[in-house]
CSV table of C-alpha atoms in Angstrom, one decimal:
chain,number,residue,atom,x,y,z
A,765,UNK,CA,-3.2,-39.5,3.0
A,766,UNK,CA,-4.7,-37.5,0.9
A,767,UNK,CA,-6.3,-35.1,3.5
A,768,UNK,CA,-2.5,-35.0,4.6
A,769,UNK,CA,-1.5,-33.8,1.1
A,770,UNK,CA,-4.2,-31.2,0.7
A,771,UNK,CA,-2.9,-29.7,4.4
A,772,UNK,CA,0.8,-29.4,3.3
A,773,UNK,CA,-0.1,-27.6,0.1
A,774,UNK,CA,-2.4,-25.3,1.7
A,775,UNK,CA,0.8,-24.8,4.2
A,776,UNK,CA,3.1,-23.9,1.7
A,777,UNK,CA,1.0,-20.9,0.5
A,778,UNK,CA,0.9,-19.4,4.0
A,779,UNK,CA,3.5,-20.1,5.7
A,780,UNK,CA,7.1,-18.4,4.4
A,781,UNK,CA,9.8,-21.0,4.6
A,782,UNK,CA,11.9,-21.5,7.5
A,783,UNK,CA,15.0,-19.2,7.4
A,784,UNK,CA,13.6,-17.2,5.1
A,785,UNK,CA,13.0,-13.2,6.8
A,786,UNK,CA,11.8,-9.9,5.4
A,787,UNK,CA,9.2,-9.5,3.0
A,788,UNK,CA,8.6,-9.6,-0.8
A,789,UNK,CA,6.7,-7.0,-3.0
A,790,UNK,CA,5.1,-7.3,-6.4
A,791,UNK,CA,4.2,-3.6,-7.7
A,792,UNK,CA,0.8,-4.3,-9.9
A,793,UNK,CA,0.7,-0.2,-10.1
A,794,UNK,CA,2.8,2.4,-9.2
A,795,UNK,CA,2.2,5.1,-10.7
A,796,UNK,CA,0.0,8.3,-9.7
A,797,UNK,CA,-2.4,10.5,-12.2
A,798,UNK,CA,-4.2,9.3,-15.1
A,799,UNK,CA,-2.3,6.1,-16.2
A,800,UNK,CA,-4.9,3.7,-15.7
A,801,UNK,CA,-3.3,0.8,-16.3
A,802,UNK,CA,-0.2,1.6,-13.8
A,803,UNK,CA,-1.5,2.9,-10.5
A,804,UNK,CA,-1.1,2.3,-7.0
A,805,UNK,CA,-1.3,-1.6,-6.0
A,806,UNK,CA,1.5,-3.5,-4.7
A,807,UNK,CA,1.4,-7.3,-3.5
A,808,UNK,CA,2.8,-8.0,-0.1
A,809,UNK,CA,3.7,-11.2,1.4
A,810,UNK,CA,6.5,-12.5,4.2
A,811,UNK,CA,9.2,-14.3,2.4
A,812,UNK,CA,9.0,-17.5,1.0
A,813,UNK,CA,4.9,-17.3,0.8
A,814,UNK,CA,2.5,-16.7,-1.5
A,815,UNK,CA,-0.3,-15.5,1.1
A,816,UNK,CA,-0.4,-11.9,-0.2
A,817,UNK,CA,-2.6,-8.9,0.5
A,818,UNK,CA,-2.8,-5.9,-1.7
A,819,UNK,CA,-1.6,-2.6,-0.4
A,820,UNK,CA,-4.5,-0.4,-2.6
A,821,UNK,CA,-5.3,-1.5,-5.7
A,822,UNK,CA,-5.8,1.1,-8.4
A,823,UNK,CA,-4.3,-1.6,-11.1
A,824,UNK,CA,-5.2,-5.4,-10.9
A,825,UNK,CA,-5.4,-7.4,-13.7
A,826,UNK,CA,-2.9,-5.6,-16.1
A,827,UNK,CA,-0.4,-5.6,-13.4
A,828,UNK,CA,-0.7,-9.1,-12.5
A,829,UNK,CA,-0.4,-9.9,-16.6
A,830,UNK,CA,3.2,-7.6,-16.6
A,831,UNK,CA,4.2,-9.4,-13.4
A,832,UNK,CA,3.8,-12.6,-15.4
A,833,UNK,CA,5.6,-11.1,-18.2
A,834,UNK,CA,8.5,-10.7,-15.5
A,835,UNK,CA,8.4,-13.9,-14.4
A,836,UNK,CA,6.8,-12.5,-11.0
A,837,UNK,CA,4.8,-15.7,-10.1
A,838,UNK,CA,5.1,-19.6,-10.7
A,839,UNK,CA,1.1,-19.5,-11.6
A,840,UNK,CA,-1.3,-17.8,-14.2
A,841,UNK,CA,-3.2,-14.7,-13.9
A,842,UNK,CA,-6.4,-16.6,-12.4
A,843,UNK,CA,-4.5,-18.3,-9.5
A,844,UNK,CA,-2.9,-15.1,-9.1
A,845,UNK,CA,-6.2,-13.0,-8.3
A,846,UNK,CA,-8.2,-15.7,-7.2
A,847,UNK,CA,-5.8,-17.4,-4.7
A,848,UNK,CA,-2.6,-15.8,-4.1
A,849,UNK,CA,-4.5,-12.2,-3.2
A,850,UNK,CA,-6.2,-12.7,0.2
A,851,UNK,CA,-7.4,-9.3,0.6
A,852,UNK,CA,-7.0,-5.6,0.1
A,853,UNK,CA,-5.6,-3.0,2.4
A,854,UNK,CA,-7.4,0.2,1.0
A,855,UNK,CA,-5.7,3.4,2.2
A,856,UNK,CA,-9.1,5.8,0.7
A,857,UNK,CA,-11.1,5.6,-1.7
A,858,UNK,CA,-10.4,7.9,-4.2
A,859,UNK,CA,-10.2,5.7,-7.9
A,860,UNK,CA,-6.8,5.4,-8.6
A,861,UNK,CA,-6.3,3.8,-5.6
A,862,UNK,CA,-9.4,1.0,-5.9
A,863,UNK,CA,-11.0,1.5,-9.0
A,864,UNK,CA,-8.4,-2.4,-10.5
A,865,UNK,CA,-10.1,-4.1,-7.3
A,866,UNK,CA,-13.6,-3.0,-8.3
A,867,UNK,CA,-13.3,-3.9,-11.5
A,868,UNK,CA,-12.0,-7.7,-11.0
A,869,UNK,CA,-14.6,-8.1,-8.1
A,870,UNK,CA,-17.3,-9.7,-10.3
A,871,UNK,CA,-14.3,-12.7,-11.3
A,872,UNK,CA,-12.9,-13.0,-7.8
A,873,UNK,CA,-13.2,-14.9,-4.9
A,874,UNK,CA,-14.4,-14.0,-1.3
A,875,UNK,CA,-11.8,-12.0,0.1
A,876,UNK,CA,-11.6,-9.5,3.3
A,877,UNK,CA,-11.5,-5.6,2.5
A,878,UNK,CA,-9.5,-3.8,5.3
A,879,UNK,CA,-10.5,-0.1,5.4
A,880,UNK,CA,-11.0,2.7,7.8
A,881,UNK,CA,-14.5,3.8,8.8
A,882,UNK,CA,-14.5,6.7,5.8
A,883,UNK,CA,-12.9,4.5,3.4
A,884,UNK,CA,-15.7,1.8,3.6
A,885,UNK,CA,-18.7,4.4,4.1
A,886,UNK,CA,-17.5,5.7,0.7
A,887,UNK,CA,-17.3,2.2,-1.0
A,888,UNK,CA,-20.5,1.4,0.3
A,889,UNK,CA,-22.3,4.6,-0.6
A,890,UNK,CA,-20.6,5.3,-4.0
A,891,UNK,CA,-19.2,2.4,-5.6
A,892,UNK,CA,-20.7,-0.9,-4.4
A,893,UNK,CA,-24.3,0.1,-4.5
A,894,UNK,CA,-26.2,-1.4,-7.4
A,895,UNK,CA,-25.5,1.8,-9.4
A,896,UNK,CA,-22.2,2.3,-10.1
A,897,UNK,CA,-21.5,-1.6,-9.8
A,898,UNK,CA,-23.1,-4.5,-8.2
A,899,UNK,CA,-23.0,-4.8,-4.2
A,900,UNK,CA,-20.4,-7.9,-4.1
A,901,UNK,CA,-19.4,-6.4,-0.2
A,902,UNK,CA,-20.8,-7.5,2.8
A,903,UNK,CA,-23.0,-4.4,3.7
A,904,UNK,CA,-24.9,-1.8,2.0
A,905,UNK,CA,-27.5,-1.7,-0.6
A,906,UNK,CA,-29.2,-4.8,-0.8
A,907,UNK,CA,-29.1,-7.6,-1.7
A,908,UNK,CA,-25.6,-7.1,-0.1
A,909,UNK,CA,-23.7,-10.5,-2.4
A,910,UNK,CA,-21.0,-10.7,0.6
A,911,UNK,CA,-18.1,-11.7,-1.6
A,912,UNK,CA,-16.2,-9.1,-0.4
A,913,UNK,CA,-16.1,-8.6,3.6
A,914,UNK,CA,-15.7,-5.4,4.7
A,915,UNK,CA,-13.3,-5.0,7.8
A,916,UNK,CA,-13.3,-1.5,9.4
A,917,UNK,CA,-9.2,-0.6,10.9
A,918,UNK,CA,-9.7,1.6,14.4
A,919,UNK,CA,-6.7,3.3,14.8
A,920,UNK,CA,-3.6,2.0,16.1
A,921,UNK,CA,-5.1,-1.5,16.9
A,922,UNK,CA,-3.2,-4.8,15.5
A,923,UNK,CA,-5.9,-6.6,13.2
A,924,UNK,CA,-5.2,-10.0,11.7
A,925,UNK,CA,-4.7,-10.4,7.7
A,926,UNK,CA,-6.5,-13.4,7.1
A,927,UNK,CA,-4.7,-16.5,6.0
A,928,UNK,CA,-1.6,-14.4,5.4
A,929,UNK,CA,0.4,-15.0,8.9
A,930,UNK,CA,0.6,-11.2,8.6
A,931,UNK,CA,-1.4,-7.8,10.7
A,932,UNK,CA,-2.0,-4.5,10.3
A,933,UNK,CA,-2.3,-1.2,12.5
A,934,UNK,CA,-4.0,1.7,10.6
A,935,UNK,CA,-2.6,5.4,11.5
A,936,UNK,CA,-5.3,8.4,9.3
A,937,UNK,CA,-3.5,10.5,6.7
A,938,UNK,CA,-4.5,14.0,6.0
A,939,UNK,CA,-5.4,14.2,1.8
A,940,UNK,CA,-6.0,18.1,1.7
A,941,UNK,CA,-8.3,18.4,4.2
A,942,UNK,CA,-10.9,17.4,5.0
A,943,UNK,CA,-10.4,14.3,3.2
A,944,UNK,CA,-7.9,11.4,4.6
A,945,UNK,CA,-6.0,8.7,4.1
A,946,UNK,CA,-4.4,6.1,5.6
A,947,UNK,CA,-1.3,4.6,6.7
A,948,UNK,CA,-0.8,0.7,7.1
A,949,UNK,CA,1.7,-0.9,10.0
A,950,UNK,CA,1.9,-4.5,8.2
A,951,UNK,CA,3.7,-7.2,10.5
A,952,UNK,CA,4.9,-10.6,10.3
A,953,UNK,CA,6.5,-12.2,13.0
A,954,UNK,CA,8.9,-9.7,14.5
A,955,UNK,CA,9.4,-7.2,11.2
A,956,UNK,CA,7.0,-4.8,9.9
A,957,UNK,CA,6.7,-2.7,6.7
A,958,UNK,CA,5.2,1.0,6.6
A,959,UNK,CA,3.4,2.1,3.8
A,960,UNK,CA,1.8,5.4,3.6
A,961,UNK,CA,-1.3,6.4,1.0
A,962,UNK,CA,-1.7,9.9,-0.2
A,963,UNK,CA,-0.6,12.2,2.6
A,964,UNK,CA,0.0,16.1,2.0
A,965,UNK,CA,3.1,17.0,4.9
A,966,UNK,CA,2.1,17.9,8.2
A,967,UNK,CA,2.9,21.7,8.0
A,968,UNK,CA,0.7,22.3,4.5
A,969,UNK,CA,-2.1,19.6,6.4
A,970,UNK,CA,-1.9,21.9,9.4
A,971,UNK,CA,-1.9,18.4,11.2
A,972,UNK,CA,0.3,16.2,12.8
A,973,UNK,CA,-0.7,12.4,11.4
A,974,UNK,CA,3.1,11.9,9.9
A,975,UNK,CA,4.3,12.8,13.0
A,976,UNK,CA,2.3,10.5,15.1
A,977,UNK,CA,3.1,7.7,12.2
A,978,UNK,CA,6.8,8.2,12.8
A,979,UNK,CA,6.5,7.9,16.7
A,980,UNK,CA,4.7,5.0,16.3
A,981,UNK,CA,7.2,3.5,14.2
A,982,UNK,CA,10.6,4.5,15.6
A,983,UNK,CA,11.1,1.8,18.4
A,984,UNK,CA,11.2,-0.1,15.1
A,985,UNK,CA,13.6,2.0,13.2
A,986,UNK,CA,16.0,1.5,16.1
A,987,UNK,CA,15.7,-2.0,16.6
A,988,UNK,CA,16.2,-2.5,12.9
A,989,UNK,CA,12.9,-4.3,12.4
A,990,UNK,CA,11.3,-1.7,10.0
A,991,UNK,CA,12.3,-3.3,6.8
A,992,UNK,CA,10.4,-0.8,4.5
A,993,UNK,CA,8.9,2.3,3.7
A,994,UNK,CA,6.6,3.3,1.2
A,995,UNK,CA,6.1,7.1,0.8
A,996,UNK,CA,4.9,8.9,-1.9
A,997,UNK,CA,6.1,12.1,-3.8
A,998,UNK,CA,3.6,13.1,-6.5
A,999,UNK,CA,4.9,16.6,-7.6
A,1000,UNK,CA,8.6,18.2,-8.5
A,1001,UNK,CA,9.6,20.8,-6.3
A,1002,UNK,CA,8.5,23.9,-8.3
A,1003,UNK,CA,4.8,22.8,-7.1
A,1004,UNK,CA,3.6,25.5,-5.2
A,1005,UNK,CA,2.4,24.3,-2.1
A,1006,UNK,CA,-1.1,25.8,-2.7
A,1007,UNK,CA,-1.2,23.1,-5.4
A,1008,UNK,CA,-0.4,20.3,-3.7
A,1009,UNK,CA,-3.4,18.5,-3.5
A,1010,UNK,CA,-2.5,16.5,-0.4
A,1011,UNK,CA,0.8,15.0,-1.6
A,1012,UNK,CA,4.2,15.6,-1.5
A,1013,UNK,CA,7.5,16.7,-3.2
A,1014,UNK,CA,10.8,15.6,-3.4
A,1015,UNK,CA,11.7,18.4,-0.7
A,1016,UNK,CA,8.7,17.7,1.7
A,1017,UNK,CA,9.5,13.8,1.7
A,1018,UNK,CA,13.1,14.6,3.5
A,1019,UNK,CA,11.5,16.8,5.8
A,1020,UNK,CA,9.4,13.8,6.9
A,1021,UNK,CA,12.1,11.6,7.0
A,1022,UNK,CA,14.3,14.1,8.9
A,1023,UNK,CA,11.6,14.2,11.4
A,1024,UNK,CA,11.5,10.8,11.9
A,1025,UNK,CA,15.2,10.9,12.3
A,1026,UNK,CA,15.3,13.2,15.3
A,1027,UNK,CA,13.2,10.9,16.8
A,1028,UNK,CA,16.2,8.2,16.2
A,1029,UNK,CA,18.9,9.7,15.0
A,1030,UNK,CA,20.1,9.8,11.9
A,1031,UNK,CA,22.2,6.8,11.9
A,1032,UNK,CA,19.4,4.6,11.7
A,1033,UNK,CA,18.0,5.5,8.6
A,1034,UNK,CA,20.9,5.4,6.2
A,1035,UNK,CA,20.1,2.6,3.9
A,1036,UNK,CA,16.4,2.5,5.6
A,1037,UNK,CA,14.6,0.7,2.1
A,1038,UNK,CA,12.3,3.8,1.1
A,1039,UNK,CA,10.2,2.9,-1.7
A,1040,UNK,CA,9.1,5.7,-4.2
A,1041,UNK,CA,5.4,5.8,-4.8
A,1042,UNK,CA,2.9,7.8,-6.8
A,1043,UNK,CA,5.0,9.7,-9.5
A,1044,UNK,CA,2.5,11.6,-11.3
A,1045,UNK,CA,4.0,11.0,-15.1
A,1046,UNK,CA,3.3,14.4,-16.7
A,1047,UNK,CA,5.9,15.6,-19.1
A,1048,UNK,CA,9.7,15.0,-17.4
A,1049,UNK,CA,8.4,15.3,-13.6
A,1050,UNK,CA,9.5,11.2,-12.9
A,1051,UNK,CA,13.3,12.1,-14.5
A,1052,UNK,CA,12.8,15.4,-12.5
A,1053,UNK,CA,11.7,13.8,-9.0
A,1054,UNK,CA,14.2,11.3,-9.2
A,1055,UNK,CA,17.2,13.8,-9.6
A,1056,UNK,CA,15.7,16.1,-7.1
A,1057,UNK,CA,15.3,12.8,-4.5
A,1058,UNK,CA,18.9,12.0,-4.9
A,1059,UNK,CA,20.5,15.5,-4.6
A,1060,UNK,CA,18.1,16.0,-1.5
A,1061,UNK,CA,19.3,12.5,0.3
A,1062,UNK,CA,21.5,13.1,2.9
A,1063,UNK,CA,20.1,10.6,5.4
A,1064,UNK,CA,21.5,7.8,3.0
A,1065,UNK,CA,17.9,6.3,2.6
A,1066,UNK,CA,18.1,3.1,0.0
A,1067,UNK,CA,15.9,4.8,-2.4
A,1068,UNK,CA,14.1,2.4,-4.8
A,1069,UNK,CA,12.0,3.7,-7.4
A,1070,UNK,CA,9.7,0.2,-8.5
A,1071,UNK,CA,8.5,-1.1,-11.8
A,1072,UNK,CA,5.2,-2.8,-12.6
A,1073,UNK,CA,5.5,-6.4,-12.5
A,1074,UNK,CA,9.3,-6.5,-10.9
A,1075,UNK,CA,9.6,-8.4,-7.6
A,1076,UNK,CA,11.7,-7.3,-5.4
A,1077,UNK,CA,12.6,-8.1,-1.5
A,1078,UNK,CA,12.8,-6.3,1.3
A,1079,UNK,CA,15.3,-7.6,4.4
């Protein structure tokens, strides 16, 4: 019986609820720049479960204490880290966009790291190597601790997320060349959420990875089963190009979406949920970007910009 027990409680952590669809998001970071205890990280699980993985993870532990400040999670902060985050989907490696997971590594549990090939050659090289911090990954320096399992994304291939229900497909990102980045496909069951890392457009990039994102995903736009985007727009519009640094502004973000709509029409992305990621907080650019977002919005995209620490749900 009590074997019985233990299975059902280990059930109700994985698996979402019956009748219960889309997914649910708790931002630990969301800003982009120097404010270190706000940037990019944001839980994702299917509804009704509490078998996340963490989409980059720039911010950990303070973002998990504000999300308990907003009444985020039924749990404390060490059930939060230690059992509710099964992994990390790392879109590169630069530091605002790992540097929370590195630091909570030495107090965590074994977990799976889902990277591309250049995101984990840097992490083992640079980061998990004895000299800027302990090797707690699965490969590199030794003695390798294998706490952290590294699992390298080829692209376009469905991976599991383990003990999540959920997968992945990984699409590169172009982050001012010749540096990249990655997009994440996530799936459960039959819906899917897009998030995108640091990506410069495809016409500054002299590239075409948004484009091949957006092909990818549009069978899903028109059947309705892409329930979310994440998309980042770091600067205002009066950022030169020449500066952009491999990001985006407010003006560059509707061109990407306006590509993807003439790949399905524009009907099928008003009220699309578009989440706003990676507001750079320097002087009034966030007031700025926000204004310039909403003026610029003809599709009708369902623009939301998050908060650290407030769930929200996307169906």
């Amino acid at each position: 019986m009590r074997n019985i027990v233990a299975a059902l409680l280990l059930l109700s952590t994985i698996c979402p609820v019956l009748g219960q669809n889309g997914f649910k998001v708790v931002p630990l970071g969301v800003k982009g720049g120097t404010t270190d205890g706000n940037l990019s990280a944001y839980m994702l699980a299917p509804a009704g479960s509490d078998a996340y993985v963490c989409v980059d993870a720039g911010t950990v532990s303070n973002g998990i204490e504000r999300a308990l400040n907003k009444n985020a999670f039924n749990a404390n902060a060490e059930t939060v880290l230690k059992n509710y985050i099964k992994g990390y989907l790392i879109s590169h490696p630069h530091l605002d966009h790992i540097s929370g997971m590195i630091i909570n590594s030495v107090d965590d549990t074994v977990k799976q790291v889902y990277a591309m090939e250049h995101c984990i050659d840097v992490m083992k090289a640079h980061y998990f190597n004895w000299q800027s911090w302990p090797n707690l990954a699965s490969d590199g320096n030794a003695p390798a601790l294998n706490k952290y399992r590294y699992q390298q994304l080829p692209e376009g291939v469905e991976m599991p997320l383990a003990e999540t229900g959920m997968s992945v497909q990984a699409f590169p990102l172009s982050h001012s060349k010749p540096y990249t980045s990655t997009a994440f496909l996530v799936k459960h069951q039959d819906e899917y959420v897009l998030y995108f890392g640091d990506t410069g457009p495809d016409e500054v990039e002299q590239a075409d990875y948004m484009k091949r994102v957006w092909a990818a995903v549009a069978p899903l736009v028109k059947a309705g089963k892409l329930k979310g985007v994440f998309l980042e727009v770091s600067y205002p519009n009066a950022q030169p190009d020449r500066h952009l640094y491999g990001h985006l502004t407010p003006n560059w973000f509707m061109k990407e979406f306006e590509v993807l709509a003439a790949l399905v029409g524009k009907e099928h992305l008003r009220n699309l949920n578009v989440i706003v990621t990676h507001i750079k907080p320097t002087g009034n650019s966030e007031a700025t970007i926000k204004k310039e977002l909403d003026a610029a919005n003809s599709l009708g995209l369902r623009l939301t910009f998050p908060e650290q620490g407030v769930k929200f749900e996307l169906k």
